[in-house]
Short mmCIF file of C-alpha atoms and ligand atoms in Angstrom, two decimals:
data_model
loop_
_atom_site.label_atom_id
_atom_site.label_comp_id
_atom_site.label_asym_id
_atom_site.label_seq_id
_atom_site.Cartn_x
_atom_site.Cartn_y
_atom_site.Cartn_z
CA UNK A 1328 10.62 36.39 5.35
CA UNK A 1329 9.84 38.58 2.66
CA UNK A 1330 6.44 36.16 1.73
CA UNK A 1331 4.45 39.32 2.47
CA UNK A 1332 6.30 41.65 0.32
CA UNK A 1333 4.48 41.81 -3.80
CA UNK A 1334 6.47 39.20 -5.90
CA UNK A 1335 7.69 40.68 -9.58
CA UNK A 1336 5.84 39.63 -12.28
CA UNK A 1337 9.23 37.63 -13.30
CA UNK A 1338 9.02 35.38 -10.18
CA UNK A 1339 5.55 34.61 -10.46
CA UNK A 1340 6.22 33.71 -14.34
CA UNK A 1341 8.46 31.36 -13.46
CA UNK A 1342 6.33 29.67 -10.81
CA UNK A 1343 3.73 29.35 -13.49
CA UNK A 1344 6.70 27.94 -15.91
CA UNK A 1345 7.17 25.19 -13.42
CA UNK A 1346 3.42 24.31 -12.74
CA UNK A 1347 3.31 24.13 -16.62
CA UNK A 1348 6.39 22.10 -16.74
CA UNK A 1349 5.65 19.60 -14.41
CA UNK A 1350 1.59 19.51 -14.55
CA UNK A 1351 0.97 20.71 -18.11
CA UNK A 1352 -1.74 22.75 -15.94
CA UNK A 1353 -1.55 26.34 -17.66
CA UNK A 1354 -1.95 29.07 -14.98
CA UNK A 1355 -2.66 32.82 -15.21
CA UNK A 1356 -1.82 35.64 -13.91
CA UNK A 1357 -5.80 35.51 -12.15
CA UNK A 1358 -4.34 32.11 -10.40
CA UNK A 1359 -1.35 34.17 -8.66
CA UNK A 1360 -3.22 34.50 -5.55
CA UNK A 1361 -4.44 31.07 -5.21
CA UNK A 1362 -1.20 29.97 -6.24
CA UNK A 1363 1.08 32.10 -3.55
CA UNK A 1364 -1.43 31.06 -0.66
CA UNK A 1365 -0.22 27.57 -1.33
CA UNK A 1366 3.42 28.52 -1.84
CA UNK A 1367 3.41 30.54 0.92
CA UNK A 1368 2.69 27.46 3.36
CA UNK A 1369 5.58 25.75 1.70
CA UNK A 1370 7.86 28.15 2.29
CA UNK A 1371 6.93 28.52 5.84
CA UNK A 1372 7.89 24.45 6.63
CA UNK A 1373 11.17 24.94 4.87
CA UNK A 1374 12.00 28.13 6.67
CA UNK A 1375 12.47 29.90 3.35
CA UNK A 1376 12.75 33.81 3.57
CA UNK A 1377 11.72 34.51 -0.48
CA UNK A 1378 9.74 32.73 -2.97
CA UNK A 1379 12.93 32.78 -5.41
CA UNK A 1380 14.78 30.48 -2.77
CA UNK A 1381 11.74 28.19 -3.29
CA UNK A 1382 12.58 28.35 -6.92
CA UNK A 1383 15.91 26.86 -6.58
CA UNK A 1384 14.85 24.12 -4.16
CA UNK A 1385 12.75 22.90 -7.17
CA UNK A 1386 15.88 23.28 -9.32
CA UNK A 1387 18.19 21.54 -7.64
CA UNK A 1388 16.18 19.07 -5.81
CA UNK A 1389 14.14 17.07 -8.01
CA UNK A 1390 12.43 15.32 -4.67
CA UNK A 1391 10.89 18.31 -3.85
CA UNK A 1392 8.74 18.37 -6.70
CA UNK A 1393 6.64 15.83 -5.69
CA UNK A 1394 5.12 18.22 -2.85
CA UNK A 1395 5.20 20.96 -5.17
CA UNK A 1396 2.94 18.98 -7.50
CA UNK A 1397 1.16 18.51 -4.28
CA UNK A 1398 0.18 21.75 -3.37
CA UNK A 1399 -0.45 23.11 -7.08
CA UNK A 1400 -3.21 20.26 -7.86
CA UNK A 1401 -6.63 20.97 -6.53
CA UNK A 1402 -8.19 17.92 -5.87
CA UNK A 1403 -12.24 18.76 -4.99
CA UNK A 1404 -14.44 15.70 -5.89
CA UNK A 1405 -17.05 13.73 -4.32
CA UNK A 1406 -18.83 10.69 -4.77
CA UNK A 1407 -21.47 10.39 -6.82
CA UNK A 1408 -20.31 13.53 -8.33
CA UNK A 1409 -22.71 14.95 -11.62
CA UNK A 1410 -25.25 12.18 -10.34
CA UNK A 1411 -26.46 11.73 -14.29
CA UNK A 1412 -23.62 9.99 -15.54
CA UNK A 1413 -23.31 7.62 -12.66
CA UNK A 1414 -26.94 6.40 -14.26
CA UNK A 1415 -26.14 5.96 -17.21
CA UNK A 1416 -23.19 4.07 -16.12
CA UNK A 1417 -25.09 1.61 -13.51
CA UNK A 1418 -28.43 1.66 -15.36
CA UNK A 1419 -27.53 2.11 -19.33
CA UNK A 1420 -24.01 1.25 -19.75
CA UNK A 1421 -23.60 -2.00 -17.66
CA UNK A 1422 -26.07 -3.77 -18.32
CA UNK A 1423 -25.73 -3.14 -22.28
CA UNK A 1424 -21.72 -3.82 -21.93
CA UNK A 1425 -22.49 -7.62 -19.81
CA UNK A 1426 -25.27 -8.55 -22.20
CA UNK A 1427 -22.26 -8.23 -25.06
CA UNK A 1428 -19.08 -9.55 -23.42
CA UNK A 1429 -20.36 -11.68 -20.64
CA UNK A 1430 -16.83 -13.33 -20.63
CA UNK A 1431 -14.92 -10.51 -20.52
CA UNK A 1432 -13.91 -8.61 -17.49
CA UNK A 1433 -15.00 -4.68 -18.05
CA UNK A 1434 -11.44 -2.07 -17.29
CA UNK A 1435 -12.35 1.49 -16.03
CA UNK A 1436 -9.83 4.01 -15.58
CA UNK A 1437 -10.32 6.85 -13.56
CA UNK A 1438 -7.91 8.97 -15.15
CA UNK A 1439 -7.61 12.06 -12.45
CA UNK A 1440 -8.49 10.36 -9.65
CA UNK A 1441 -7.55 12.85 -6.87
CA UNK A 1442 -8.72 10.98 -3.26
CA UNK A 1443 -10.72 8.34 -4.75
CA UNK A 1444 -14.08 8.59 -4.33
CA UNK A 1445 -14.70 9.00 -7.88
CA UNK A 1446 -13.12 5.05 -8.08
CA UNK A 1447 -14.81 4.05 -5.47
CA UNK A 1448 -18.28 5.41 -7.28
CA UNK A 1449 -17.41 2.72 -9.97
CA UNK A 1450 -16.76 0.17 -7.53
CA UNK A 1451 -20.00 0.49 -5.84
CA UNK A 1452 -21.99 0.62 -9.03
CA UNK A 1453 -20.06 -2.38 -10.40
CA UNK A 1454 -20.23 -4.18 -6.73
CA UNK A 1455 -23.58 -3.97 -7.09
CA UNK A 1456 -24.33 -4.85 -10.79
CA UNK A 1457 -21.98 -7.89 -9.91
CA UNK A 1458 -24.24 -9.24 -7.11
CA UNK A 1459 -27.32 -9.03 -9.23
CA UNK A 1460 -24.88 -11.03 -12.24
CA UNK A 1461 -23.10 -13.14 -10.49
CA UNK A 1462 -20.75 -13.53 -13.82
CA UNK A 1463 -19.73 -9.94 -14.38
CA UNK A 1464 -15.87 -8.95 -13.06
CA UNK A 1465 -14.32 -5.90 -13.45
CA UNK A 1466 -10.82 -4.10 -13.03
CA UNK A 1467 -10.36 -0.25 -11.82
CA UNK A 1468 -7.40 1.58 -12.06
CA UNK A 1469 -7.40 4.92 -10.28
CA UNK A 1470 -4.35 6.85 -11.34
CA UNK A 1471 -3.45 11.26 -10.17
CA UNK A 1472 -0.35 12.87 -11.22
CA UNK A 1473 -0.55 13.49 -7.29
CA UNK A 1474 1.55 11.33 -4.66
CA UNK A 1475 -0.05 12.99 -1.63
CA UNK A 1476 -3.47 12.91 -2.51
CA UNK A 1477 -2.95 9.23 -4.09
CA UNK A 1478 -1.62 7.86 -0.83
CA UNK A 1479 -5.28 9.65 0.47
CA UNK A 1480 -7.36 7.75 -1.92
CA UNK A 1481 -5.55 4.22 -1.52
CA UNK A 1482 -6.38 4.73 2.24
CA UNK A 1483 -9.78 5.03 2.02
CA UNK A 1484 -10.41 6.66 4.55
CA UNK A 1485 -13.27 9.36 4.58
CA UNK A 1486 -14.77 12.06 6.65
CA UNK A 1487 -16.57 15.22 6.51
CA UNK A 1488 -18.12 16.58 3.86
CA UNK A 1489 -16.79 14.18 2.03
CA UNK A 1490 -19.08 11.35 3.72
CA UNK A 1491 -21.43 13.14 4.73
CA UNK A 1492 -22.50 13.57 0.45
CA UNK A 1493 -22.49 9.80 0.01
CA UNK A 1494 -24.54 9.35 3.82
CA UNK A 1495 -26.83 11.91 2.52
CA UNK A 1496 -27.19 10.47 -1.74
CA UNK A 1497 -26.87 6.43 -1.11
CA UNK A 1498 -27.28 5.84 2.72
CA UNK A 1499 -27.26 1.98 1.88
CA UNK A 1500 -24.14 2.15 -0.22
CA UNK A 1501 -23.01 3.51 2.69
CA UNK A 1502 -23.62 0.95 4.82
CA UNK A 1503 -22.79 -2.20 2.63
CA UNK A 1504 -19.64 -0.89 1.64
CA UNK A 1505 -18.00 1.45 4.24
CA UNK A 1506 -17.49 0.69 7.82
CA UNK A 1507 -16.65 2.96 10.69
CA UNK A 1508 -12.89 4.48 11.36
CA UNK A 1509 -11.88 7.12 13.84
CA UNK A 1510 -14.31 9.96 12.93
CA UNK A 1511 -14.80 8.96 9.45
CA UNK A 1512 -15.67 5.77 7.46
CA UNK A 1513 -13.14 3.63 5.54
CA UNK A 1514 -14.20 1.64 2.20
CA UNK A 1515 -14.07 -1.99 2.88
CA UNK A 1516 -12.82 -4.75 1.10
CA UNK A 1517 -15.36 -5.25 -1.07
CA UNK A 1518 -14.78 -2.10 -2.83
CA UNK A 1519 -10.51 -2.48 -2.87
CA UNK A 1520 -10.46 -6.14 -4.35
CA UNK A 1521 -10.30 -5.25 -8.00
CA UNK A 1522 -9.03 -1.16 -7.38
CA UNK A 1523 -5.57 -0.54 -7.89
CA UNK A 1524 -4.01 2.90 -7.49
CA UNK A 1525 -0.98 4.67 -9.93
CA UNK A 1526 1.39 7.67 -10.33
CA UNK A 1527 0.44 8.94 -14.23
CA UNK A 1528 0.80 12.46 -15.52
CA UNK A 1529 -1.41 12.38 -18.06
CA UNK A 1530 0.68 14.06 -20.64
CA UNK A 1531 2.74 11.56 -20.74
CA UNK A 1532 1.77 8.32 -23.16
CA UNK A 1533 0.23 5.47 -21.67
CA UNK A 1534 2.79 3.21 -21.89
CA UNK A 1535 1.88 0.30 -19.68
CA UNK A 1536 -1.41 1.51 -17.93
CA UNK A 1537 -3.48 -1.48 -20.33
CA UNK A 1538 -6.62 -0.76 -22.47
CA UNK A 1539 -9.61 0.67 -21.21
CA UNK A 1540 -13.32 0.24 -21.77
CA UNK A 1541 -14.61 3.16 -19.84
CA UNK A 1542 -12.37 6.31 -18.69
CA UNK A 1543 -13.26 8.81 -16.45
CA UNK A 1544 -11.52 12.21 -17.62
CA UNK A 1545 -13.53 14.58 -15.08
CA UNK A 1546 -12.80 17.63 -14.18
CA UNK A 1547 -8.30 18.23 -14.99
CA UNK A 1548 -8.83 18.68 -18.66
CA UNK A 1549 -10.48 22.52 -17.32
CA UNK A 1550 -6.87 23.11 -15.91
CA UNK A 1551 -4.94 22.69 -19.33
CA UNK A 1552 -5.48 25.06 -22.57
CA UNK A 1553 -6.34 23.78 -26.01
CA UNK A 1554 -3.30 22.18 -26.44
CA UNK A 1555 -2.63 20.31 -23.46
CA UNK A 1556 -6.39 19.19 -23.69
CA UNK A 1557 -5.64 17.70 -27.29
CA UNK A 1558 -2.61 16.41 -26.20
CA UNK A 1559 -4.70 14.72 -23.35
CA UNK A 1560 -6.72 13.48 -25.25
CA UNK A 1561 -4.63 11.76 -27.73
CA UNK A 1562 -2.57 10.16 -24.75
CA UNK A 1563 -5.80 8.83 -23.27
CA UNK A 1564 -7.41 7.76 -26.35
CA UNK A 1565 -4.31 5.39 -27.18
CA UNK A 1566 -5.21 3.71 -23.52
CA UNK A 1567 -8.65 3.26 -24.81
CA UNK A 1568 -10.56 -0.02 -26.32
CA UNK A 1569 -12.16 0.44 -29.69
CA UNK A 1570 -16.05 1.56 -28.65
CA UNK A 1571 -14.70 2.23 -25.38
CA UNK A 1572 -16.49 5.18 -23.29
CA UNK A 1573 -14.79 8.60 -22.23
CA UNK A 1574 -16.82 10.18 -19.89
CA UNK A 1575 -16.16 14.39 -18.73
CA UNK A 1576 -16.82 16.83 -16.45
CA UNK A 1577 -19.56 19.00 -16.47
CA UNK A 1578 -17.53 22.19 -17.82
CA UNK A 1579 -15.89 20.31 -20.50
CA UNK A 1580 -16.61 19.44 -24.24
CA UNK A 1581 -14.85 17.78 -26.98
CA UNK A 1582 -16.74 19.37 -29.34
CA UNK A 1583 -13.91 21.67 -30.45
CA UNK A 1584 -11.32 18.42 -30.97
CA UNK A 1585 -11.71 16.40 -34.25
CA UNK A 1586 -10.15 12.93 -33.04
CA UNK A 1587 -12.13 10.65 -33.22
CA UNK A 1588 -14.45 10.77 -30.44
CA UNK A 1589 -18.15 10.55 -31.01
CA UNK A 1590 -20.55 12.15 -28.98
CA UNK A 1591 -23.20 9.78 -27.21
CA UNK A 1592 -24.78 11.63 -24.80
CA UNK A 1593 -23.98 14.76 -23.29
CA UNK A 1594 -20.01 14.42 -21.26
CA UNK A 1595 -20.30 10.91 -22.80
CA UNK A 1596 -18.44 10.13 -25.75
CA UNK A 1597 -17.94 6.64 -27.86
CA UNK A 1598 -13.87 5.98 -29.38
CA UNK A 1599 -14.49 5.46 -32.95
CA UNK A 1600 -17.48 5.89 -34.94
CA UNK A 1601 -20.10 3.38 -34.32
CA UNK A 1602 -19.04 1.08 -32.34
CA UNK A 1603 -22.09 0.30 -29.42
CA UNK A 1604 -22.66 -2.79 -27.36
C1 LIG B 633 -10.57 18.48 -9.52
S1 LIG B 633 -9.78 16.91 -9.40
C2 LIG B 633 -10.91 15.87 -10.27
C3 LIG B 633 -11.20 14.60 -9.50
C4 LIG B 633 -12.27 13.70 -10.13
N1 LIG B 633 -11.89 13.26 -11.46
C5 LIG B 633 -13.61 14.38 -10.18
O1 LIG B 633 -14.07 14.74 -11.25
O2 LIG B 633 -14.22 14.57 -9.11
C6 LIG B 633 -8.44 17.11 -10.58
C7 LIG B 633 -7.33 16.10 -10.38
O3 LIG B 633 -6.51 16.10 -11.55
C8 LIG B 633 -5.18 15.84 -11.15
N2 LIG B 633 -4.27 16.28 -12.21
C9 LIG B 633 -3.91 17.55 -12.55
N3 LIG B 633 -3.02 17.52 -13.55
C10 LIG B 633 -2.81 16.23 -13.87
C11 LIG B 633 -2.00 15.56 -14.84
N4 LIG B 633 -1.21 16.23 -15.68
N5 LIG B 633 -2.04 14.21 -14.87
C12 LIG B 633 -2.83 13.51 -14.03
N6 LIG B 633 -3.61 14.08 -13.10
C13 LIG B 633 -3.61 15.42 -13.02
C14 LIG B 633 -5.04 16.59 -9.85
O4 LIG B 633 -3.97 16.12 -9.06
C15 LIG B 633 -6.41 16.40 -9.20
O5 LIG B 633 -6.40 15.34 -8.28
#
């Protein structure tokens, strides 16, 4: 294996030509080392000597690039994650939303979903909105351009840090929702009845995902430049109701794209001018 040996600058291009191609995430030369840690275990399972073989695996077999999307993602998250927006949501935007379309079930798309718990935040909030109004329903589709770490989040299945967050921020939520498995917790019923979970690559249009009256962009538009963030955006706006909400992550703005989002609150914009419950 020649994995320890310094790979040219026109291998490691074309590993960041394939992340691009296949993620739309752009990577620099400062990602290299992150990048080759997680090649390097790759090349290790398939006995590869050179990173260059690993480039024609990709090439030639078009299965592989599932893992390779894999291991180039980073998934961190958490639930409850930037705890402000989750009160707006439970404690501004639900209870505005129901009072307006009591008859209509609300759609939430968490747009880079990574291993859930993000989704399973909504369901909670909604859960619990819907036992205090019996009437409310609600659909949530959790989609990652990710197949490992989507096959994570329709599991459900928690433990570590990850649970220990929610045991320590909503103990009760905990409790209600969650029950024990192995040496972790596993969301229960409650919270999978109206969550579905979906392949998307989010530069690609929206085809058949439906309309959405909240979306949760958090935290993947950081990993694309300008243009794949406008590009983004204009995918995931055409998935989105008029009025709908797009919600952020806490490093990212739209305040440098002119489409037609308008800022509510800060990482909380409206589509379209105007438009409130
Ligand atoms: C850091 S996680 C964010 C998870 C969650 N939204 C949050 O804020 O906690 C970023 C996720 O974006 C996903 N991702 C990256 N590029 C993507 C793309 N082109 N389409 C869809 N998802 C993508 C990754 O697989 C990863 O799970």
């Amino acid at each position: 294996m020649d994995t320890d040996r310094e790979v040219d600058q026109a291998t490691r291009r074309a590993f960041f030509d394939q992340v691009r191609r296949h993620t739309g995430i752009a990577m620099s030369e400062r990602k290299w080392t992150l990048l080759e840690g997680r090649l390097r275990r790759r090349l290790r399972e398939l006995a590869l000597p050179d990173y260059r073989d690993y480039l024609q695996v990709l090439e030639a077999k078009p299965e592989e690039v599932n893992d390779f999307i894999d291991l180039v993602t980073t998934n961190e998250t958490s639930f409850f994650r930037t705890p402000r927006i989750w009160e707006y949501f439970a404690q501004q935007f639900l209870p505005r939303w129901f009072a307006a379309r009591p008859d209509m079930p609300l759609r939430v798309w968490s747009a880079a979903a990574s291993s859930g718990e993000e989704a399973y935040t909504v369901a909670m909030l909604c859960e619990e909105f819907r036992l205090a109004h019996p009437g409310f329903r609600y659909r949530i589709l959790a989609t990652d351009i990710a197949d490992g770490i989507l096959r994570k989040a329709a599991a459900a299945q928690y433990r570590g840090r990850s649970i220990e967050g929610l045991a320590q921020t909503h103990p009760e939520l905990l409790k209600k929702y969650f029950s024990a498995h192995e040496e972790g917790f596993c969301a229960g019923p409650a919270l999978r009845a109206n969550l579905t979970f979906r392949k998307h690559n989010l530069h690609q249009r929206p085809r058949d995902l439906g309309v959405f009256d909240v979306t949760l962009l958090r935290n993947v538009l950081i990993y694309f430049d300008a243009e794949g963030q406008q590009a983004v955006l204009e995918n995931v706006r055409r998935a989105m109701a008029p009025g709908g909400v797009l919600i952020v992550g806490e490093s990212e703005s739209l305040s440098r794209f002119d489409m037609g989002f308008a800022f509510e609150q800060p990482l909380i914009y409206r589509n379209g001018e105007g438009a409130r419950d």
